[in-house]
Short mmCIF file of C-alpha atoms and ligand atoms in Angstrom, two decimals:
data_model
loop_
_atom_site.label_atom_id
_atom_site.label_comp_id
_atom_site.label_asym_id
_atom_site.label_seq_id
_atom_site.Cartn_x
_atom_site.Cartn_y
_atom_site.Cartn_z
CA MET A 154 138.10 119.98 97.58
CA LYS A 155 139.15 122.90 99.78
CA ASN A 156 135.56 123.51 100.72
CA PHE A 157 135.12 119.89 101.56
CA PHE A 158 137.79 120.19 104.22
CA LEU A 159 136.18 123.33 105.50
CA ILE A 160 132.99 121.39 106.02
CA ILE A 161 134.94 118.64 107.77
CA ILE A 162 136.34 121.25 110.16
CA ILE A 163 132.84 122.52 110.83
CA PHE A 164 131.77 118.94 111.37
CA LEU A 165 134.62 118.25 113.81
CA THR A 166 134.03 121.41 115.80
CA SER A 167 130.39 120.55 115.84
CA CYS A 168 131.17 117.27 117.57
CA SER A 169 132.50 119.01 120.66
CA THR A 170 129.44 121.19 121.07
CA PRO A 171 125.86 120.01 121.00
CA ILE A 172 124.32 120.95 117.70
CA GLY A 173 120.80 119.67 117.96
CA GLY A 174 117.91 122.02 118.62
CA ALA A 175 118.48 124.97 116.34
CA LYS A 176 117.66 128.32 117.89
CA LYS A 177 114.91 130.32 116.33
CA ILE A 178 116.21 131.19 112.92
CA GLU A 179 114.88 134.26 111.20
CA ASP A 180 113.92 134.39 107.54
CA ILE A 181 116.72 135.39 105.24
CA LYS A 182 116.26 138.99 104.11
CA PRO A 183 116.46 140.03 100.47
CA GLU A 184 120.10 140.45 99.43
CA GLU A 185 121.33 139.14 102.79
CA THR A 186 124.50 137.02 102.86
CA PRO A 187 125.70 135.11 105.92
CA SER A 188 128.48 136.64 107.94
CA ILE A 189 131.83 134.95 107.60
CA GLU A 190 132.84 132.16 110.03
CA THR A 191 129.27 131.01 110.56
CA ILE A 192 128.10 127.51 109.72
CA GLU A 193 125.80 129.08 107.17
CA ALA A 194 128.74 130.75 105.42
CA GLY A 195 130.39 127.32 105.24
CA LEU A 196 127.30 125.84 103.63
CA TRP A 197 127.18 128.69 101.16
CA MET A 198 130.82 128.20 100.20
CA GLN A 199 130.23 124.54 99.60
CA MET A 200 127.26 125.31 97.40
CA ASN A 201 129.00 128.17 95.57
CA ASN A 202 131.64 125.64 94.68
CA TYR A 203 129.03 123.22 93.38
CA GLU A 204 127.28 125.99 91.49
CA GLU A 205 130.50 126.93 89.68
CA LYS A 206 130.83 123.32 88.54
CA LEU A 207 127.21 123.10 87.53
CA LYS A 208 127.48 126.23 85.37
CA THR A 209 129.86 124.56 82.94
CA SER A 210 128.76 120.98 83.54
CA GLY A 211 127.67 118.87 80.59
CA SER A 212 124.46 118.10 82.44
CA ARG A 213 123.28 121.72 82.41
CA VAL A 214 120.76 122.29 79.64
CA LYS A 215 122.24 124.76 77.22
CA ASP A 216 119.18 126.91 76.72
CA LYS A 217 119.55 130.37 78.18
CA SER A 218 116.05 131.38 77.18
CA LEU A 219 114.52 128.45 79.08
CA GLU A 220 116.48 129.34 82.23
CA LYS A 221 115.54 132.99 81.81
CA TYR A 222 111.90 132.01 81.44
CA LEU A 223 112.01 130.07 84.73
CA LYS A 224 113.83 132.95 86.41
CA ASN A 225 111.07 135.30 85.24
CA ILE A 226 108.49 133.02 86.84
CA LEU A 227 110.48 133.22 90.09
CA CYS A 228 110.61 137.02 89.87
CA THR A 229 106.86 137.21 89.22
CA LEU A 230 106.27 135.08 92.31
CA THR A 231 108.68 136.88 94.57
CA PRO A 232 110.13 140.16 93.25
CA ASP A 233 111.88 140.69 96.61
CA TYR A 234 114.13 137.64 96.20
CA CYS A 235 114.52 137.90 92.44
CA LYS A 236 118.17 138.96 92.74
CA ASP A 237 119.06 136.30 95.28
CA ILE A 238 118.00 133.12 93.51
CA ARG A 239 119.48 131.67 90.31
CA VAL A 240 117.57 129.02 88.39
CA TYR A 241 119.39 126.24 86.48
CA VAL A 242 117.97 123.46 84.37
CA GLN A 243 119.75 120.14 84.72
CA ASP A 244 119.40 117.27 82.29
CA MET A 245 118.00 114.58 84.59
CA PRO A 246 115.07 112.44 83.52
CA TYR A 247 113.42 112.45 86.95
CA PHE A 248 110.79 114.60 88.57
CA ASN A 249 112.75 116.78 90.95
CA ALA A 250 113.84 120.28 91.87
CA PHE A 251 115.97 121.49 94.74
CA MET A 252 117.09 124.64 96.44
CA ALA A 253 120.57 125.14 97.85
CA PRO A 254 121.09 127.51 100.79
CA ASN A 255 123.12 129.97 98.69
CA GLY A 256 120.27 130.67 96.28
CA MET A 257 121.01 128.07 93.61
CA MET A 258 117.77 126.50 92.44
CA VAL A 259 117.99 123.47 90.19
CA VAL A 260 115.08 122.14 88.15
CA TRP A 261 115.39 118.76 86.47
CA THR A 262 114.19 118.13 82.94
CA GLY A 263 111.99 115.24 84.10
CA LEU A 264 109.93 117.79 86.01
CA LEU A 265 109.58 120.14 83.04
CA LEU A 266 108.59 117.20 80.86
CA ARG A 267 105.71 116.37 83.19
CA ALA A 268 104.47 119.89 83.92
CA GLN A 269 101.31 120.66 81.99
CA ASN A 270 101.42 124.44 82.29
CA GLU A 271 103.37 127.36 83.70
CA ALA A 272 101.24 127.49 86.85
CA GLN A 273 102.42 123.98 87.80
CA VAL A 274 106.07 124.93 87.28
CA ALA A 275 105.44 128.12 89.28
CA ALA A 276 104.02 126.03 92.13
CA VAL A 277 107.31 124.11 92.35
CA ILE A 278 109.47 127.23 92.00
CA GLY A 279 107.45 128.97 94.73
CA HIS A 280 107.85 125.95 97.01
CA GLU A 281 111.62 125.92 96.49
CA ALA A 282 111.81 129.69 97.07
CA GLY A 283 110.03 128.99 100.36
CA HIS A 284 112.91 126.72 101.40
CA TYR A 285 115.33 129.55 100.65
CA ILE A 286 113.40 132.28 102.47
CA LYS A 287 112.96 130.08 105.56
CA ARG A 288 116.62 128.95 105.55
CA HIS A 289 115.57 125.33 105.60
CA SER A 290 118.95 123.91 104.55
CA LEU A 291 120.60 125.58 107.52
CA LYS A 292 117.85 124.28 109.79
CA ALA A 293 118.26 120.77 108.42
CA TRP A 294 121.97 121.02 109.11
CA LEU A 295 121.53 122.29 112.66
CA ASP A 296 118.77 119.82 113.43
CA ALA A 297 120.78 116.81 112.29
CA LYS A 298 120.68 114.74 115.45
CA SER A 299 123.12 111.95 114.82
CA ARG A 300 126.52 111.39 113.38
CA THR A 301 124.94 109.41 110.55
CA ASP A 302 122.78 112.35 109.55
CA LEU A 303 125.79 114.61 109.51
CA MET A 304 127.89 112.19 107.54
CA ALA A 305 125.08 111.88 105.03
CA ILE A 306 124.84 115.64 104.67
CA LEU A 307 128.61 115.74 104.36
CA ALA A 308 128.53 113.15 101.61
CA ILE A 309 126.15 115.28 99.64
CA GLY A 310 128.76 117.90 98.95
CA LEU A 311 130.84 115.18 97.34
CA ALA A 312 127.97 113.58 95.51
CA VAL A 313 126.70 116.77 94.00
CA GLY A 314 130.21 118.18 93.58
CA GLY A 315 130.82 115.59 90.91
CA VAL A 316 127.80 116.40 88.83
CA PRO A 317 127.27 113.46 86.53
CA SER A 318 127.43 114.53 82.93
CA GLY A 319 126.43 113.00 79.66
CA GLY A 320 126.27 109.22 79.83
CA ASP A 321 126.20 109.18 83.60
CA ILE A 322 122.80 110.71 84.06
CA PHE A 323 121.08 107.43 84.80
CA ASN A 324 123.02 106.70 87.96
CA LEU A 325 120.18 106.50 90.42
CA THR A 326 122.36 106.32 93.52
CA GLN A 327 123.92 109.62 92.68
CA LEU A 328 120.53 111.11 92.03
CA LEU A 329 119.21 109.95 95.36
CA GLN A 330 122.23 111.34 97.15
CA ALA A 331 121.76 114.66 95.41
CA GLY A 332 118.12 114.53 96.42
CA PHE A 333 119.12 114.18 100.05
CA MET A 334 120.54 117.66 99.96
CA ALA A 335 116.97 118.85 99.90
CA LYS A 336 115.73 116.39 102.48
CA HIS A 337 113.73 118.60 104.75
CA SER A 338 111.59 117.74 107.70
CA ARG A 339 107.88 117.36 107.25
CA ASP A 340 107.31 120.69 109.01
CA ASN A 341 109.72 122.47 106.71
CA GLU A 342 108.04 120.92 103.69
CA ARG A 343 104.65 122.05 104.90
CA GLU A 344 106.00 125.54 105.47
CA ALA A 345 107.52 125.66 101.97
CA ASP A 346 104.23 124.44 100.50
CA LYS A 347 102.36 127.19 102.31
CA ILE A 348 104.74 129.91 101.13
CA GLY A 349 104.73 128.46 97.64
CA LEU A 350 100.94 128.60 97.40
CA ASP A 351 100.80 132.15 98.77
CA LEU A 352 103.35 133.24 96.17
CA LEU A 353 101.46 131.39 93.44
CA ILE A 354 98.26 133.25 94.27
CA LYS A 355 100.05 136.60 94.60
CA GLY A 356 101.56 135.98 91.16
CA GLY A 357 98.09 135.54 89.69
CA TYR A 358 98.45 131.81 88.97
CA ASP A 359 95.71 129.25 89.41
CA PRO A 360 96.37 127.66 92.84
CA LYS A 361 94.35 124.59 91.86
CA GLU A 362 97.27 123.59 89.62
CA ALA A 363 99.53 123.00 92.64
CA PRO A 364 97.83 119.85 93.97
CA LYS A 365 97.44 118.57 90.39
CA ILE A 366 101.18 117.97 90.13
CA TRP A 367 101.04 115.67 93.12
CA GLU A 368 97.92 113.92 91.88
CA ASN A 369 99.76 113.12 88.66
CA ILE A 370 102.80 111.90 90.58
CA ILE A 371 100.61 109.55 92.62
CA LYS A 372 98.99 108.19 89.47
CA GLU A 373 102.38 107.70 87.86
CA MET A 374 103.75 105.99 90.93
CA GLU A 375 100.86 103.56 91.02
CA LEU A 376 101.62 102.55 87.43
CA GLY A 377 105.34 102.07 88.09
CA GLU A 378 107.32 99.40 89.87
CA VAL A 379 107.20 99.43 93.64
CA ASN A 380 110.96 99.14 93.98
CA LYS A 381 111.63 102.09 91.68
CA PRO A 382 110.41 105.15 93.57
CA LEU A 383 110.46 108.50 91.84
CA ALA A 384 113.50 110.51 92.87
CA PHE A 385 111.42 113.31 94.33
CA LEU A 386 109.92 111.00 96.89
CA ALA A 387 113.34 110.16 98.25
CA SER A 388 113.59 113.74 99.46
CA HIS A 389 109.97 114.73 100.01
CA PRO A 390 107.15 113.40 102.18
CA ALA A 391 104.07 111.60 100.94
CA PRO A 392 102.16 113.57 98.31
CA GLU A 393 98.70 112.67 99.66
CA GLU A 394 99.18 114.88 102.69
CA ARG A 395 100.33 117.88 100.71
CA ILE A 396 97.41 117.59 98.29
CA LYS A 397 95.06 117.79 101.25
CA ASN A 398 96.87 120.79 102.76
CA LEU A 399 97.13 122.67 99.47
CA LYS A 400 93.42 122.25 98.78
CA LYS A 401 92.53 123.39 102.27
CA GLN A 402 94.76 126.44 102.01
CA THR A 403 93.27 127.36 98.62
CA GLN A 404 89.79 127.33 100.16
CA SER A 405 90.91 129.92 102.69
CA TYR A 406 91.30 132.46 99.87
CA GLU A 407 88.14 134.34 98.95
CA ASN A 408 89.14 134.87 95.37
CA PHE A 409 92.14 134.34 93.16
CA GLU A 410 93.18 134.65 89.54
CA THR A 411 93.45 131.57 87.38
CA LYS A 412 96.44 132.14 85.09
CA LYS A 413 97.73 128.83 83.74
CA ASN A 414 99.92 129.82 80.73
CA GLU A 415 99.97 126.43 79.09
CA LYS A 416 101.08 127.75 75.69
CA GLU A 417 103.92 129.75 77.20
CA LEU A 418 105.42 126.69 78.86
CA LYS A 419 105.02 124.46 75.80
CA GLN A 420 106.69 127.05 73.63
CA LYS A 421 109.76 127.02 75.84
CA THR A 422 109.96 123.26 76.28
CA SER A 423 109.04 122.16 72.75
CA PRO A 424 112.61 122.30 71.34
CA HIS A 425 113.62 119.75 74.00
CA LEU A 426 110.66 117.40 74.15
CA LYS A 427 112.00 114.89 71.65
CA LYS A 428 115.17 114.39 73.67
CA TRP A 429 113.42 114.42 77.05
CA VAL A 430 110.87 111.86 75.90
CA LYS A 431 113.68 109.63 74.61
CA ASP A 432 115.52 109.92 77.95
CA GLU A 433 112.31 109.00 79.73
CA MET A 434 111.93 105.91 77.55
CA ARG A 435 115.54 104.91 78.15
CA LEU A 436 114.73 104.53 81.85
CA LYS A 437 112.74 101.44 80.81
CA ASN A 438 110.08 101.92 83.43
CA LYS A 439 106.93 99.88 83.10
CA VAL A 440 105.15 100.48 79.79
CA GLU A 441 102.09 101.89 81.56
CA GLN A 442 104.19 104.40 83.50
CA THR A 443 106.03 105.66 80.41
CA GLU A 444 102.73 105.84 78.51
CA PHE A 445 101.28 107.94 81.30
CA VAL A 446 104.15 110.44 81.04
CA ILE A 447 103.86 110.61 77.25
CA ASP A 448 100.12 111.17 77.65
CA LEU A 449 100.91 114.21 79.81
CA VAL A 450 103.18 115.55 77.08
CA TYR A 451 101.24 114.79 73.90
CA GLY A 452 97.77 114.04 75.24
CA ASP A 453 96.04 116.98 73.56
CA ASN A 454 94.26 116.36 70.24
CA LYS A 455 96.70 118.38 68.18
CA ASN A 456 99.57 116.05 68.94
CA GLU A 457 97.87 112.70 68.85
CA TYR A 458 100.10 111.52 65.99
CA LEU A 459 103.12 112.07 68.24
CA LEU A 460 101.41 110.24 71.07
CA LYS A 461 100.92 107.20 68.80
CA PHE A 462 104.47 107.46 67.46
CA TYR A 463 106.08 107.56 70.89
CA LYS A 464 103.89 104.79 72.23
CA GLY A 465 105.20 102.77 69.28
CA GLU A 466 108.71 103.75 70.30
CA ILE A 467 108.17 102.43 73.83
CA TYR A 468 107.50 98.97 72.39
CA ARG A 469 110.27 99.09 69.78
CA LEU A 470 112.87 100.00 72.40
CA ARG A 471 111.93 96.99 74.50
CA GLY A 472 113.11 94.60 71.80
CA ASP A 473 111.24 91.82 70.06
CA ILE A 474 109.64 90.07 72.99
CA GLU A 475 105.92 89.69 73.63
CA ASN A 476 105.09 90.79 70.12
CA ASN A 477 106.55 94.24 70.79
CA PHE A 478 107.66 94.95 67.22
CA GLN A 479 104.21 94.22 65.81
CA LYS A 480 102.63 96.47 68.46
CA ALA A 481 105.08 99.21 67.48
CA ILE A 482 104.29 98.82 63.78
CA ASP A 483 100.54 99.06 64.46
CA LEU A 484 101.02 102.26 66.48
CA TYR A 485 103.25 103.81 63.78
CA LYS A 486 100.54 103.11 61.21
CA GLU A 487 97.94 104.78 63.44
CA SER A 488 100.24 107.77 63.72
CA ILE A 489 100.53 108.00 59.93
CA LYS A 490 96.74 107.88 59.61
CA LEU A 491 96.54 110.99 61.81
CA LYS A 492 99.36 112.85 60.05
CA ASP A 493 101.00 111.54 56.91
CA ASP A 494 104.05 113.80 56.64
CA PHE A 495 105.93 113.23 59.91
CA ALA A 496 109.33 111.93 58.79
CA ASP A 497 110.51 110.05 61.90
CA VAL A 498 107.62 107.61 61.94
CA TYR A 499 108.40 106.40 58.38
CA LYS A 500 112.00 105.72 59.35
CA GLU A 501 111.18 103.65 62.43
CA LEU A 502 108.40 101.83 60.62
CA GLY A 503 110.63 101.10 57.64
CA LEU A 504 113.52 99.87 59.79
CA LEU A 505 111.25 97.54 61.77
CA GLN A 506 109.67 96.18 58.59
CA LEU A 507 113.15 95.60 57.26
CA LYS A 508 113.92 93.52 60.37
CA ILE A 509 110.88 91.35 59.99
CA GLU A 510 111.32 90.91 56.26
CA LYS A 511 108.64 92.95 54.63
CA ASP A 512 111.20 94.19 52.20
CA LYS A 513 109.03 96.06 49.72
CA LYS A 514 106.98 98.02 52.22
CA ALA A 515 110.11 98.72 54.25
CA LYS A 516 111.87 100.33 51.30
CA LYS A 517 108.82 102.39 50.40
CA ASN A 518 108.62 103.80 53.93
CA LEU A 519 112.36 104.47 54.19
CA GLN A 520 112.20 106.33 50.87
CA ARG A 521 109.28 108.36 52.21
CA TYR A 522 111.42 109.20 55.27
CA LEU A 523 114.24 110.49 53.05
CA ASP A 524 111.76 112.56 51.02
CA LEU A 525 110.27 114.19 54.12
CA ALA A 526 113.28 114.62 56.42
CA ILE A 527 115.22 117.85 56.26
CA ASN A 528 118.98 117.15 56.00
CA PRO A 529 118.82 113.79 57.84
CA LYS A 530 122.14 112.83 59.45
CA ASP A 531 121.54 109.17 58.67
CA LYS A 532 120.88 109.73 54.96
CA SER A 533 123.75 107.57 53.68
CA ILE A 534 122.91 104.69 56.03
CA ILE A 535 119.26 104.69 55.03
CA GLU A 536 120.23 104.87 51.34
CA SER A 537 122.43 101.81 51.78
CA TYR A 538 119.35 99.88 52.95
CA LEU A 539 117.49 100.94 49.84
CA ASN A 540 120.04 99.41 47.46
ZN1 LIG B 108 110.65 120.77 99.39
#
């Protein structure tokens, strides 16, 4: 709260002096910290305060090795700023990442769920590092022209200060407010994209993966509901333009390496996928949109049984309207045809069959679930259905 008042003081003093038209602001140097009593120091304090809360917040993903992995990507991209930027993973089922002026970078799980390889994650991390190097948060603050802009920026500290944890993660308003923290001008976004792509190429990653992220986001958006924009778009300009710019910039390089590291990313995210996919489904977006995301995750041949299972889950979770349960049952059966020893599918199939009174088959499948599952938590409940 103390820091909040500090920002208010900055805001009040700002009112008496014109604040628009930021002077030329130099890049932040490696290991540089703002000198005390500057606006920038105030912004840093605010964000340090938020960062302390985030560290122990329930919404932070408790996986040190995943955060370390992302940090290593950052350090590969930009060894100079490796010490200055911390990377956190926050449990939010939306595609987003943001960079605070003090060096706190936050990546949301919805982004990691959608990324197809390490190069795509690196493209985002490089972009966010670009915001840091170019001091874009400070510029956004100084460029805020109206009282409304300032009040909105002010509100951010409060919005992000109370990081939603646990059950609260689906509060879209809060997410959008948090997203505003990273609302940069189009020019700043373009600049961050340019730096991001340069870093990506220097790090040996395939630059053609950068526009692919945005192409996927466009496809996903087109499948979703018009009134439910993806969180990232609340804080970032239209993806079409950046795709064009990224492709053009890539052409200006004579040659580049093409490291993608798909396996490396999947290895790090695989312990979380089940939960992240469930969170995605709980958003109850349009079936086609959720299917698209699940296709990104399990679309390769090896995991087709999971693709079928989760597509079944999409229908089951929508309740028994429009023949949803039958659609789910059909998809579960297809999953079993592809792999006949995946425990979860027998449970969901059995429970649905129990609901629509195919008693015998239901019990057979639930028994199969108990045989296959390793120490299932719901063992006694399932057994009670069998008797
Ligand atoms: Zn950005």
